[in-house]
Each structure stands twice: as C-alpha cells, then as structure tokens.
Coordinates of C-alpha atoms and ligand atoms in Angstrom, one line a residue:
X335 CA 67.1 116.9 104.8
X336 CA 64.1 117.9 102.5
X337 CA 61.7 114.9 103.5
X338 CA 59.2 116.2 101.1
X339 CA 61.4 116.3 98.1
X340 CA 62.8 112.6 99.0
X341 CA 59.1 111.9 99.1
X342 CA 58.1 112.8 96.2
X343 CA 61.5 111.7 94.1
X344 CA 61.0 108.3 96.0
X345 CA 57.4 107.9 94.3
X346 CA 59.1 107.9 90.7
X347 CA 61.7 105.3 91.9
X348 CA 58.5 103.1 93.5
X349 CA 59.3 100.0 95.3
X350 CA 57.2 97.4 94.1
X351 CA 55.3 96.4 97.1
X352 CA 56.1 92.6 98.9
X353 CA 59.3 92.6 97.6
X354 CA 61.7 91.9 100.2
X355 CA 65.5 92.3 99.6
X356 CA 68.7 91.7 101.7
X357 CA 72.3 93.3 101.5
X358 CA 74.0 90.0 100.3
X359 CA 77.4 88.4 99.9
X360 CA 77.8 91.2 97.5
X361 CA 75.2 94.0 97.5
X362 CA 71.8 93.5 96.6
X363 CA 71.4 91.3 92.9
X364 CA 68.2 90.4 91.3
X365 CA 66.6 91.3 88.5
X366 CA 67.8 94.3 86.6
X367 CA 63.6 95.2 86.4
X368 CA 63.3 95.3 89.8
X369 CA 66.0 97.3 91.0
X370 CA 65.5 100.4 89.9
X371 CA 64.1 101.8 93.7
X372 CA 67.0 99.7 95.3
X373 CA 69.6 101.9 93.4
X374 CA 67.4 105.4 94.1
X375 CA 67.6 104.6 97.7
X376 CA 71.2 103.6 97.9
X377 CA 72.5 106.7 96.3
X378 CA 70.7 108.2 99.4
X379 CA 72.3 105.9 101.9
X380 CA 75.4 106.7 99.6
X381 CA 75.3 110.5 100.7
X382 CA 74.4 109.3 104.7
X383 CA 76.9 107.1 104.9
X384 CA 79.4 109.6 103.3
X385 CA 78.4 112.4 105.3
X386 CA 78.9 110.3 108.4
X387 CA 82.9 109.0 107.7
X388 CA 83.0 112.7 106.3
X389 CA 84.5 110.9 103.1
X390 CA 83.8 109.7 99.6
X391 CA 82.3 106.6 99.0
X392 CA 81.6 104.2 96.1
X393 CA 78.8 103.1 94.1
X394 CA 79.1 100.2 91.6
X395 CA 76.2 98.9 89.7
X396 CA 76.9 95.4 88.8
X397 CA 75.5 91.9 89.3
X398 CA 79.2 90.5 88.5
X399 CA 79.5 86.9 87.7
X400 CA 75.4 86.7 87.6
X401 CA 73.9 86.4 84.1
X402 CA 73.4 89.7 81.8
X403 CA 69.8 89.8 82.7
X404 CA 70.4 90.3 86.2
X405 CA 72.1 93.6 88.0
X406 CA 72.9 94.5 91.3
X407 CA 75.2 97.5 93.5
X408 CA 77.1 97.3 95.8
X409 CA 78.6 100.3 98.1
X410 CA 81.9 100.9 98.9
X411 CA 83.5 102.3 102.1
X412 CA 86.5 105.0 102.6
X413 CA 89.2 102.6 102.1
X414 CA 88.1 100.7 99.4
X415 CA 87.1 98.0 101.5
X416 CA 83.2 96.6 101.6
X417 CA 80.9 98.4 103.1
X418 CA 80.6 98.0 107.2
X419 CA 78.1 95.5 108.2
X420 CA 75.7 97.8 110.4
X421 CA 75.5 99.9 107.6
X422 CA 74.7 96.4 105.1
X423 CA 71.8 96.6 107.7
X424 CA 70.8 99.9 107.1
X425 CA 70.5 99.2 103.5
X426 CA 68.8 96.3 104.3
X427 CA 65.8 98.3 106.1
X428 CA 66.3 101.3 103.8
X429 CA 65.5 98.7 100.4
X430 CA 63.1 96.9 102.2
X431 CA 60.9 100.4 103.5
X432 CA 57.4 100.7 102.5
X433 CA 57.0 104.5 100.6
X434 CA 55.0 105.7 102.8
X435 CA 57.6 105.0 105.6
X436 CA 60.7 106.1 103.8
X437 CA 61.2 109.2 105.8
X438 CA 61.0 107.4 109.3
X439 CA 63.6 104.8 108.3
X440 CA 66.0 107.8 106.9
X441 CA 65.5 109.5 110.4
X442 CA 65.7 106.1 112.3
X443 CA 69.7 105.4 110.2
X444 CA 70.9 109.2 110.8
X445 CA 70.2 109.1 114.7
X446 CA 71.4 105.2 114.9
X447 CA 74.5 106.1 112.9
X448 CA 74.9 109.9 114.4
X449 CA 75.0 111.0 110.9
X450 CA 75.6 115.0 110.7
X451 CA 73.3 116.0 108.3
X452 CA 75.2 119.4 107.8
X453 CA 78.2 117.7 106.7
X454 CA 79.1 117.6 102.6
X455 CA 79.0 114.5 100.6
X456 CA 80.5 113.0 97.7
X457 CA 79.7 110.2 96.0
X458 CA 81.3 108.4 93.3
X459 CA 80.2 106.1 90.8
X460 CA 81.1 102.9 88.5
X461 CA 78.9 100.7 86.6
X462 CA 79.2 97.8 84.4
X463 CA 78.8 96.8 80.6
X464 CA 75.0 95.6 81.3
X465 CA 72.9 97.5 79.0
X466 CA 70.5 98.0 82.2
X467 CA 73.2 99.8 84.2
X468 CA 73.5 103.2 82.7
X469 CA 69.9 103.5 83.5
X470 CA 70.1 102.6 86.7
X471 CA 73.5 104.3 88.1
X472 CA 70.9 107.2 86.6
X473 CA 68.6 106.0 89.4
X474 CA 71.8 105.9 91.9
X475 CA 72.3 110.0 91.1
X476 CA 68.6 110.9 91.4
X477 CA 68.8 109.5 95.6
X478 CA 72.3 111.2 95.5
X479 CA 71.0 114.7 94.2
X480 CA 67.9 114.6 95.8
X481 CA 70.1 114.6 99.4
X482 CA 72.2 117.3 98.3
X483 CA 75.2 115.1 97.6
X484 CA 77.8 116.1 94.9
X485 CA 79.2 112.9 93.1
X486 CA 81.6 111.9 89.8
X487 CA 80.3 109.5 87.7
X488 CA 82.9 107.4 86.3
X489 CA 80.9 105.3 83.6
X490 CA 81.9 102.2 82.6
X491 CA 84.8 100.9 85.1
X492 CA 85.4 97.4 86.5
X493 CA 85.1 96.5 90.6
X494 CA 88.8 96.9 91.3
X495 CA 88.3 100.2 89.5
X496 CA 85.8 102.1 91.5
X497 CA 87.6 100.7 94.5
X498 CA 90.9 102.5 93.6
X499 CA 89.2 105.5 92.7
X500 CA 87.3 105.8 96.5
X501 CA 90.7 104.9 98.0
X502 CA 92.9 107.6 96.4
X503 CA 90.2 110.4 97.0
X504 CA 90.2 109.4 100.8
X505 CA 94.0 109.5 101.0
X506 CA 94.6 112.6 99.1
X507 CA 96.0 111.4 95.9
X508 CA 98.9 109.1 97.9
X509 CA 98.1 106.0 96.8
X510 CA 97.8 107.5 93.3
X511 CA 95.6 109.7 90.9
X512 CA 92.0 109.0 91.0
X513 CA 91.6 108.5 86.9
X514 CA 91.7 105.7 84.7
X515 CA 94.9 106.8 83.9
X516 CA 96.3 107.0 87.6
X517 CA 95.3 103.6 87.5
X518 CA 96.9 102.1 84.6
X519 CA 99.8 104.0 85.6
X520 CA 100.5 103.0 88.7
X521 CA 99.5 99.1 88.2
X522 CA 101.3 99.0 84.9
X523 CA 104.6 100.0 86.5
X524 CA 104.9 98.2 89.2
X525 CA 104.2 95.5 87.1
X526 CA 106.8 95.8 84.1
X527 CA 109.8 96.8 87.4
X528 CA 108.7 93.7 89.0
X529 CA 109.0 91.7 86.1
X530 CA 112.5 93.0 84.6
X531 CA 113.6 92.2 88.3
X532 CA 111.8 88.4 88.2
X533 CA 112.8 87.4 85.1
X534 CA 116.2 85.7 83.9
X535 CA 117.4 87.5 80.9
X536 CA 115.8 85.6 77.6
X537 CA 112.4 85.3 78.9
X538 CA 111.5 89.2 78.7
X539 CA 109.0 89.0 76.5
X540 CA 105.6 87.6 77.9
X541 CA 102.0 86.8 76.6
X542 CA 99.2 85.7 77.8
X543 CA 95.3 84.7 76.3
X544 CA 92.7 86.9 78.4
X545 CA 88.9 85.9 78.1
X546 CA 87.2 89.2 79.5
X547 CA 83.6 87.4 80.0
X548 CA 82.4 89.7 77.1
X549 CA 82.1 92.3 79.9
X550 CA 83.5 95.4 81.3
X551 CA 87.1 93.5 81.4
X552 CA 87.6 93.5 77.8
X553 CA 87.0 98.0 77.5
X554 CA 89.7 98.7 80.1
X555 CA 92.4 96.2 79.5
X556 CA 92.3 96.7 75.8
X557 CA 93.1 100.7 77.1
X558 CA 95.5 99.3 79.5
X559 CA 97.1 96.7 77.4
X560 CA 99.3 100.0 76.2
X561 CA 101.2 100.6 79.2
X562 CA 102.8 97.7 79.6
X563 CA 103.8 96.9 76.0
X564 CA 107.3 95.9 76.6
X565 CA 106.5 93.5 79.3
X566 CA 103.4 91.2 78.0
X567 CA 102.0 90.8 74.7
X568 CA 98.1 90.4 75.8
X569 CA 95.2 88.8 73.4
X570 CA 91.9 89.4 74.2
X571 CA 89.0 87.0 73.7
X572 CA 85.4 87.2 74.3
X573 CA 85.0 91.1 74.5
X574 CA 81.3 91.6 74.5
X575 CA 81.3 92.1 70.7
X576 CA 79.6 88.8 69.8
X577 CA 78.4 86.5 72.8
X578 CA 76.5 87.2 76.3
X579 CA 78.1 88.8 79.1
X580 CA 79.6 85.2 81.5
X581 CA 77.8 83.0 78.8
X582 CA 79.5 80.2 77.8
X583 CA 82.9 82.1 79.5
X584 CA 84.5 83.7 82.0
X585 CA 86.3 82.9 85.3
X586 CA 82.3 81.6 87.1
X587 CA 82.3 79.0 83.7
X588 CA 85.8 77.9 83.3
X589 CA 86.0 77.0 87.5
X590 CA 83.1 75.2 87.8
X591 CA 83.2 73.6 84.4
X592 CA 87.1 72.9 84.5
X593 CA 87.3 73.6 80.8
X594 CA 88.6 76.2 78.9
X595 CA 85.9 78.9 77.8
X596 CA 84.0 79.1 74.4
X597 CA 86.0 81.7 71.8
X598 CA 89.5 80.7 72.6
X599 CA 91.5 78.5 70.7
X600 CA 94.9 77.1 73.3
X601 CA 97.8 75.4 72.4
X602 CA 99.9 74.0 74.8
X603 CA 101.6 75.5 77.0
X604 CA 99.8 78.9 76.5
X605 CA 99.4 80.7 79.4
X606 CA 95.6 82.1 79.3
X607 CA 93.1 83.6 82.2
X608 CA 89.7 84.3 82.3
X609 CA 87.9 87.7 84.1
X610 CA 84.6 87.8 85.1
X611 CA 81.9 90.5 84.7
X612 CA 82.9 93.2 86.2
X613 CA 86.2 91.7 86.4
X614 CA 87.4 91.3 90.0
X615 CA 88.0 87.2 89.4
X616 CA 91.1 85.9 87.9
X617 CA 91.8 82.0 87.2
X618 CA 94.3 80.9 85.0
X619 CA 94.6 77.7 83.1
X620 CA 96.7 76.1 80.3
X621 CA 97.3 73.0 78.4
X622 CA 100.1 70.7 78.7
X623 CA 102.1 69.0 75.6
X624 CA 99.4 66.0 75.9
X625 CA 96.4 68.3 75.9
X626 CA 95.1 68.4 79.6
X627 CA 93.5 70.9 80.8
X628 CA 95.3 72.8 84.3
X629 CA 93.4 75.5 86.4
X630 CA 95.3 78.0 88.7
X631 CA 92.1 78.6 90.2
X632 CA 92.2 81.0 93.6
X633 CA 93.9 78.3 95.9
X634 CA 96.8 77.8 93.6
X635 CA 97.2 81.8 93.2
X636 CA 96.8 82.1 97.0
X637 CA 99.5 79.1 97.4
X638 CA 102.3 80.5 94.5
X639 CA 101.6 84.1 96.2
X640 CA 102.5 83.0 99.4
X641 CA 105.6 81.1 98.1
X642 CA 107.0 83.7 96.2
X643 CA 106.5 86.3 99.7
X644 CA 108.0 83.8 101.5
X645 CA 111.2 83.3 99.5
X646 CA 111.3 87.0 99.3
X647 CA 111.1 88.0 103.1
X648 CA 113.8 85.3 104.1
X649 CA 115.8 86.8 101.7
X650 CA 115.9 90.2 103.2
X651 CA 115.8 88.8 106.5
X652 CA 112.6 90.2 107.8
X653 CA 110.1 88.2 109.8
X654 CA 107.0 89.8 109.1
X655 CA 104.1 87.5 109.8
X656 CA 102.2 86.0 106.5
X657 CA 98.9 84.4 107.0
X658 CA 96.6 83.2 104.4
X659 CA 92.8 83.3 104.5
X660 CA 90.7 81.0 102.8
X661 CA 86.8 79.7 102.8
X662 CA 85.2 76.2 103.1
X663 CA 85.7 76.2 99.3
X664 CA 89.6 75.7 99.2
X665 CA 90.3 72.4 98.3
X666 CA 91.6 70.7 101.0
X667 CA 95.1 69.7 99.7
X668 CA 96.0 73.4 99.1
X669 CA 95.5 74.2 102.9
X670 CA 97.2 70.9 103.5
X671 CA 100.0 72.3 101.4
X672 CA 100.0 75.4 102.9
X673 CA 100.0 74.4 106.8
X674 CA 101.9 71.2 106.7
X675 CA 104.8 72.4 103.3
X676 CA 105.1 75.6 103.6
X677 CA 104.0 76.2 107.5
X678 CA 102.0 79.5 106.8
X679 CA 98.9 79.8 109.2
X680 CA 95.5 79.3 107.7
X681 CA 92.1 80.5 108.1
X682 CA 88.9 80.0 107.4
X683 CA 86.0 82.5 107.0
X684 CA 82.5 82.6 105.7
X685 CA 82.0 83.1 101.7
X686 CA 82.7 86.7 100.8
X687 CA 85.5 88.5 100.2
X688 CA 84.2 91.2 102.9
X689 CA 85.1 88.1 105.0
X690 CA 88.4 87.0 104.1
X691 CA 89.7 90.9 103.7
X692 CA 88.7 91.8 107.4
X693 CA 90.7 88.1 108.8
X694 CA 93.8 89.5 106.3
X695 CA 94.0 92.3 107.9
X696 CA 95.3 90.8 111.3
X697 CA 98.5 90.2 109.7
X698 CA 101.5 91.9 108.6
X699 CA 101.1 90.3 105.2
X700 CA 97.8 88.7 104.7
X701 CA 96.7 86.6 101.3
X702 CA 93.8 86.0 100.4
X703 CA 92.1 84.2 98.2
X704 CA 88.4 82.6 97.4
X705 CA 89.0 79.6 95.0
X706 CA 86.4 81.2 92.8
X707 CA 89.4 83.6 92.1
X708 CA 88.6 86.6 94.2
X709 CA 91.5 87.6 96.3
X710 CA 94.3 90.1 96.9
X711 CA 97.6 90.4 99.5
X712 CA 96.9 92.9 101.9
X713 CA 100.3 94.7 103.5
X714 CA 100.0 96.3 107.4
X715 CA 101.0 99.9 107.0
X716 CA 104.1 99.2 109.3
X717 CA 105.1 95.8 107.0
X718 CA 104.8 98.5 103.6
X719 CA 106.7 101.2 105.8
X720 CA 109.5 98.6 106.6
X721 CA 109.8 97.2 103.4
X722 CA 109.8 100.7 101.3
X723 CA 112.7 101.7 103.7
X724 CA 114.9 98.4 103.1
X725 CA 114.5 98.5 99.4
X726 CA 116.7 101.9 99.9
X727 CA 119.2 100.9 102.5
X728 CA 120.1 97.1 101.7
X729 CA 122.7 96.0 99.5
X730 CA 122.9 93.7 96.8
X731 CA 120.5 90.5 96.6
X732 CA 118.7 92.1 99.6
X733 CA 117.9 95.1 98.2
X734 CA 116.6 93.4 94.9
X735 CA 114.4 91.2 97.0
X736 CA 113.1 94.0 99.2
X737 CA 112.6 95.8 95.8
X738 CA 110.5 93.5 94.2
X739 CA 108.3 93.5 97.6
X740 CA 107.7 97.2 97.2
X741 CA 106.6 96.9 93.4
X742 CA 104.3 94.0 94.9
X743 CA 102.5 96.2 97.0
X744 CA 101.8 98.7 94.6
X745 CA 101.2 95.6 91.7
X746 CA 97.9 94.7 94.5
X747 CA 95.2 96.6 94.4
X748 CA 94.4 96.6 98.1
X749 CA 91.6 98.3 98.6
X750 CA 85.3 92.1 100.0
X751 CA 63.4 80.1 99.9
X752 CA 67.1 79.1 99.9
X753 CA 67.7 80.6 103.5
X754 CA 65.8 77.6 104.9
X755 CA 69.4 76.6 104.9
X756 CA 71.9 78.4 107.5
X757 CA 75.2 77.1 108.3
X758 CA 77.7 77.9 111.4
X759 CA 81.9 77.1 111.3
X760 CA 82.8 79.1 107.7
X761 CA 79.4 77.7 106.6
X762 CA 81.1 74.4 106.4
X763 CA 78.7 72.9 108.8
X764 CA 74.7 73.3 108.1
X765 CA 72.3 73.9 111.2
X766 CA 69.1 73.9 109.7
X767 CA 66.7 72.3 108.1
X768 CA 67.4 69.4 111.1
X769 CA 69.3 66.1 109.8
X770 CA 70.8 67.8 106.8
X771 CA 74.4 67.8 108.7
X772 CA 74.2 64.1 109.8
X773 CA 72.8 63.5 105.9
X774 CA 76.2 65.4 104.8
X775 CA 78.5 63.1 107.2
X776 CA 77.0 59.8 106.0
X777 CA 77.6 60.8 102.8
X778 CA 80.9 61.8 103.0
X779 CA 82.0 58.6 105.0
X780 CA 81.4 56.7 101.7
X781 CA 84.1 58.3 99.8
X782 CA 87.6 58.6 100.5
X783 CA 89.3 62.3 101.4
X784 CA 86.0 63.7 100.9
X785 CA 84.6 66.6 102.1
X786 CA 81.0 68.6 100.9
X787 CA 79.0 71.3 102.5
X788 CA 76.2 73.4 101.0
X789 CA 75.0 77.4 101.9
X790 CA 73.0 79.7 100.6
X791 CA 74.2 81.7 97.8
X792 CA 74.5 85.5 98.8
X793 CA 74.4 86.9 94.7
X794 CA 71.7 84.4 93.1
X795 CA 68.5 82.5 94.4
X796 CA 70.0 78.9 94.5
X797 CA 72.1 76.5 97.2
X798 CA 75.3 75.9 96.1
X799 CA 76.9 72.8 97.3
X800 CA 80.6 72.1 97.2
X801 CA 81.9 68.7 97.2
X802 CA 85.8 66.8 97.1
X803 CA 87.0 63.5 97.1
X804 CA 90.1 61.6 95.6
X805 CA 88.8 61.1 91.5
X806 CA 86.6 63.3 89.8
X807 CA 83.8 60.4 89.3
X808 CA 83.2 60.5 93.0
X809 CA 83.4 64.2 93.6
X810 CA 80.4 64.4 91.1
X811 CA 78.6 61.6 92.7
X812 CA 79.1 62.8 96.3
X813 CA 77.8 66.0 94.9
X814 CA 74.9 64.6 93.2
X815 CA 73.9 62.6 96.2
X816 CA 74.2 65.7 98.6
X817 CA 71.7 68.1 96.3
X818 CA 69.2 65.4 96.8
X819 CA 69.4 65.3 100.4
X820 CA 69.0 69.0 100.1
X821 CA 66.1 68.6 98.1
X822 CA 64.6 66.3 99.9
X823 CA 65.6 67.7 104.1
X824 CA 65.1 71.3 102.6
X825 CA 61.3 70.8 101.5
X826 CA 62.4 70.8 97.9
X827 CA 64.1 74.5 97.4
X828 CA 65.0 74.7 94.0
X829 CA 64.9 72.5 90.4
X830 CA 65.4 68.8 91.1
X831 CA 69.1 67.6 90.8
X832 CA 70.1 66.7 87.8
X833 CA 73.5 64.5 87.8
X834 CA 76.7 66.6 88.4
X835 CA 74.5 69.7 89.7
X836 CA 76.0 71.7 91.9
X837 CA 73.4 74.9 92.2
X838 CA 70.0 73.9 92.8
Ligands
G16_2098 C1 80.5 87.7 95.1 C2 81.4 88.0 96.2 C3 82.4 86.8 96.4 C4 81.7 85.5 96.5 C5 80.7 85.3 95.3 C6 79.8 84.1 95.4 O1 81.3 87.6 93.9 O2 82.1 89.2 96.0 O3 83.2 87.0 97.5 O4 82.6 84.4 96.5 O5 79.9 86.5 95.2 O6 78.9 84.3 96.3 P1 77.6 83.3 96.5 O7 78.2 81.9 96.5 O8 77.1 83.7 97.9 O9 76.7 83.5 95.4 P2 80.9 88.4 92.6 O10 82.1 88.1 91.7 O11 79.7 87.8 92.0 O12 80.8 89.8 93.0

C-alpha cells in the first residue's frame, strides 16, 4: 500500500472537517456536496474489502428514494447481499477519519480484518440518474485506482442491477452473464415461461402502467421492455424527461400518500406500479369500477407471494419450510393474515432490508418484504436443488407446478440530532429519550386496533413515525398526536408537527 500516494490523492477528495457520518440503513446519504471524500474513501475500502473475500464487490452511488439533491453509496458484498456489518463499521471510521489520520485507520481495518494486501482486487460499479453521480462514482475510481484495484464501471444501472452483476462475477457466470443483457435475458424469460404456464388461455396478453420516479427505472426498462414483448404490453410514465427525480411520484410518494402519482392518468381496473429511484421498490395500485384507490404495497406482495408458493409446494408435494420476514411497519392485519389464515411463520426485524434478507435466509423458502415495497423470495440452495430436479422427474400437474417454481427462482433477483431516539424489539418499542414509550402506549389505548412506534430514519435526517388504527381519521390523528410527544419528550428534533405528519 503506497501510503504516500493515498495521502496525497486523499487531500484532493478533502473531508470537510466536523462532519461526522455513519454507515446507515442504506450506505451513507446526505448531501450530494458533501460526499465527494465519502465516495473517494469507499472505493478504497472497496478494494480492502475485495482483496479480503478475494472477490468482486459493488459500488452503487445512489441516495434512492431521497430527493435529487441528495446522493449517497452503498457497497455491496460477494453475493449480492449488503455489505457485512463489521465492515459498515469500518466505513464508518474510514468516512469519519481526520486527513491527517487516514493512513492509521487503513492500517488499523487491514490488520482487524486480516486483509492480504498482495491479493488482486476488482471492483465494480453502478450509479444512478442524479446529475451529481457521474462525478462522484469518478471520486469512487480515484480511491479504487489509487489502491491498485482494477474495476468495470457500469454507468447508469439500477440497485437490483449492480447486485446481479457482483453476484454472477463471484459465481462464475452460473447465475447468468454479468451485462445488461445477461440480465434482461435471464429475468425476461423466466418471466414470459412463468406466465404462459400461469395463465388460462385468453388472458395472454398483459399490460401494465409503470411510473419509473423519473429516475434510473425508466432507462433500463424502456431497454428491457423488448424482451418480453409477447408477454406484457408496458407504458412508462414519469421518465426523468420532465419532472424531478421521486417528486410528486414514485413508490416513497404513492405509499405514504395512498394516491396515485402525478403524470399518470388510470382508469379502472388498470393495473399500474410505481419504482423508485434507483428502482429496487415496487407497489402496485389500481382503481376499482367506482374509482377507489387500492395499494398492493409490500405486505400484500409478501402475502400473494407466499400464497401462490404455498399452493405450488402442496401441489408437488414437497414440505420445504416458508417463512416470511417482515418489520414493525407491516400492517398488522397482513401478519394477522399470514399467521392465523395462511399459518406461515412470521418475523420481525429492524428496518432495512440487510435485516429482513439475513432472518430469510434461515429458511428453505424465505419472503420478504418491507411494506415500503422492498423485498424478494430468497430459495436455500438445497430447496432450488430439489425443486430444479422435480420439475424434470414429475409428471403431469406436478411437474407444471414444480416448473413454475423453477422459473420463480430465476424471476427473483436474489442477491438489504434524531438519534436521541433509539428503539429495542424491531424498533417497535423506543428506549430513549425516557417516557416516550409510556407517551406511545397511552396514546394508543385511545384508539381501537392501533398500533404506532417511531425510529430514526437510517437514509434522511428526520424520525419517522408509523401509526394504525381501525379508520383512516384516527390513524392520522394517533399519528399526529405521537409526533408531538416526540417533539416535545425528544427536546424538539425536527420542524413542529403539522397535522397528518409523519417525518419530523
Ligand atoms: C433504504 C433501505 C430500506 C429501508 C429504507 C428506509 O431504502 O434499503 O430497507 O426501508 O431505506 O429507511 P429509513 O426509514 O431508515 O430512512 P432505499 O430505497 O432508500 O434504499
């Protein structure tokens, strides 16, 4: 390691002094103007942490759902999955590091993490339609060159994406070609087999309204839209050429606003779905014949998933285990539905889809599902193995069904001051500041099947609080009445509450 060349690169890439950053729910996100030493220094922990798994990892610059001003990266490990938390403390210390002690903390990570410094390293990275990332994914190379590392920048891709791309170069190509292409490819076609074996002759022909959040979303799936032509007819709204990136739309809007977004027009019955910036959310929402609005946020997905699995693996006989994982945001009635209809385990982790994916992975088949709309089905190597094999050797309805399992698992792309406030059980119970829990419960006791809890948010600078009861009116007034205790037990963190707020 050339300490005197990381030096000096590290001085044009300057950290501007006091600022103090942390690895959050997603990465480090703030302002796209103060980033720029934050994405130098993680293309060097880029090249460490590659050099220690002795793979290629990710890099994707993006502040996601955030608003355009804003940017962020996040890192990604061998198997597509989110980076390891010691290493999220690494990057941590490595952000945080004063210039002048940028060489001890690089020493301090390579002996903690037994990094081989002789090793090679390959990087690779994604970025999204922000016109602030190409410059810094720039910043992103200069750490990765300046280590030695050798790296493929992708341009513009979306989350899911870069994920693939880490995941096929670790596994040799199995999983599938590491281009755009591969990716459309193999998605598209397990898609259009899946759905000639779903559908009842007639209904062949699909289509479907996609708001792309005017971001990255709209570039790929207009490119993609072409390999499954005979399957869905797809219309795309909201694709960056006229409005702000998640202004006004996308999957962030239409969730917490229950309403469609801005720039698309829906008849009933029309199935639509909104992305959102870097597009690794999904909801989906429609009208019925008397014009109300209907949300298939995350929970729904999670619950139809886990229906559709289930009808599948009793039809071919197999008892694999299926568990679903959800967070303190589910709405109550889904895991209701879930436990007590369907009789499917549930749990509950922390916000984060790092979170939910690791608690997935204990099963044979694990959904999960944020009800923001982030969420996959994981498949144990053994369950893909078993299934794979059964679509060859069983007959008749059987085979179909264990046919359309194997085109599901290659349809999933498997590959996760406000902090006055910290929380404990999935964040649905707060700790500090004191007498904000016992606040919470009193409130709730006035409305009925109501639940609300608040945390920190881990992408912007606000407390979000979550609230349910039986009609909409109280939901907003339970919510209402919790940001003021927040406000108020909190030392007032944040903008006073307006009516219906629920960031502050
Ligand atoms: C990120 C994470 C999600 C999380 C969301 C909100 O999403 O990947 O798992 O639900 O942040 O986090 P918070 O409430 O802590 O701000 P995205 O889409 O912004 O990458």
């Amino acid at each position: 390691m050339d300490l005197d060349s990381i030096t000096k690169h590290s001085a044009l890439h300057a950290k501007p002094s006091g600022l103090i950053l942390q690895y959050g729910t997603a990465g480090f996100r703030m302002k796209a103007e103060h980033l720029d030493h934050v994405m130098f220094r993680m293309g060097l922990l880029a090249v460490l942490r590659s050099k220690q798994t002795k793979s290629t990892i990710g890099v994707m610059v993006t502040a996601s759902h955030n608003p355009e001003e804003d940017n962020g990266v996040k890192l990604v490990d061998p198997l597509g999955e989110m980076l390891a938390p010691s290493w999220e403390e690494h990057a941590t210390c490595l952000a945080n590091a004063e210039e002048q002690n940028m060489q001890k903390v690089l020493m301090n990570i390579c002996e903690k993490a037994a990094v081989d410094l002789q090793q090679a390293a390959f990087i690779v990275i994604g970025r999204d339609t922000r016109s602030s990332s190409e410059k810094l994914a720039q910043s992103v190379i200069d750490g990765i060159t300046v280590l030695g590392g050798q790296f493929h920048d992708y341009g513009l891709l979306t989350t899911p994406q870069l994920h693939y791309m880490v995941y096929c170069r670790n596994t040799n190509g199995q999983y599938g070609k590491a281009t755009v292409e591969g990716y459309y490819q193999k998605l598209s076609q397990a898609f259009v087999e899946l759905t000639k074996q779903a559908f009842c002759s007639g209904d062949e022909s699909q289509s479907l309204k996609v708001d792309c959040a005017n971001g990255i979303g709209a570039l790929q799936l207009r490119e993609m839209r072409g390999y499954f032509s005979q399957g869905l007819s797809v219309q795309l709204f909201n694709v960056g050429t006229e409005g702000k990136l998640n202004h006004l739309c996308g999957a962030d809007f239409v969730k917490s606003h229950q309403k469609p977004p801005q720039g698309m027009e829906m008849k009933s019955n029309e199935r639509c779905c909104s992305f959102d910036g870097d597009a690794d959310r999904i909801v989906y929402y429609y009208r019925d014949a008397d014009g109300h609005f209907h949300l298939i946020d995350g929970d729904k997905i999670a619950t139809l998933i886990s229906s559709f699995l289930k009808e599948l693996l009793l039809e071919i006989g197999e008892n694999l285990n299926l568990g679903v994982v959800q967070t303190a945001y589910a709405n109550g009635s889904s895991t209701r539905y879930l436990e007590e209809v369907m009789k499917v385990p549930v749990y509950c982790t922390k916000t984060g889809v790092k979170h939910l994916h690791h608690k997935a992975q204990e099963f044979d088949i694990g959904v999960y599902f944020e009800a923001n709309g982030h969420g996959t089905v994981l498949f144990s190597k053994a369950a893909e193995m078993k299934i794979k094999q059964l679509a060859k050797e069983l007959e008749d309805k059987k085979r179909k069904a264990a046919k359309m399992l194997a085109n599901i698992i290659d349809l999933f792309n498997q590959v996760a001051d406000r902090q006055v406030i910290c929380t404990t059980d999935a964040e649905r119970q707060a700790v500090t500041p004191p007498g904000l829990q016992e606040a919470i419960n009193d409130l709730v006791k006035k409305y009925k099947l109501s639940r609300a809890f608040v945390r920190p948010s881990g992408t912007e600078d606000v407390v979000r609080v979550y609230a349910e009861a039986d009609s909409q009116e109280s939901a907003d007034s339970l919510a209402h009445e919790v940001s003021c205790a927040v406000y108020q037990l909190a030392g007032g963190v944040g903008e006073k509450p307006q009516p219906v707020s629920e960031d502050i």
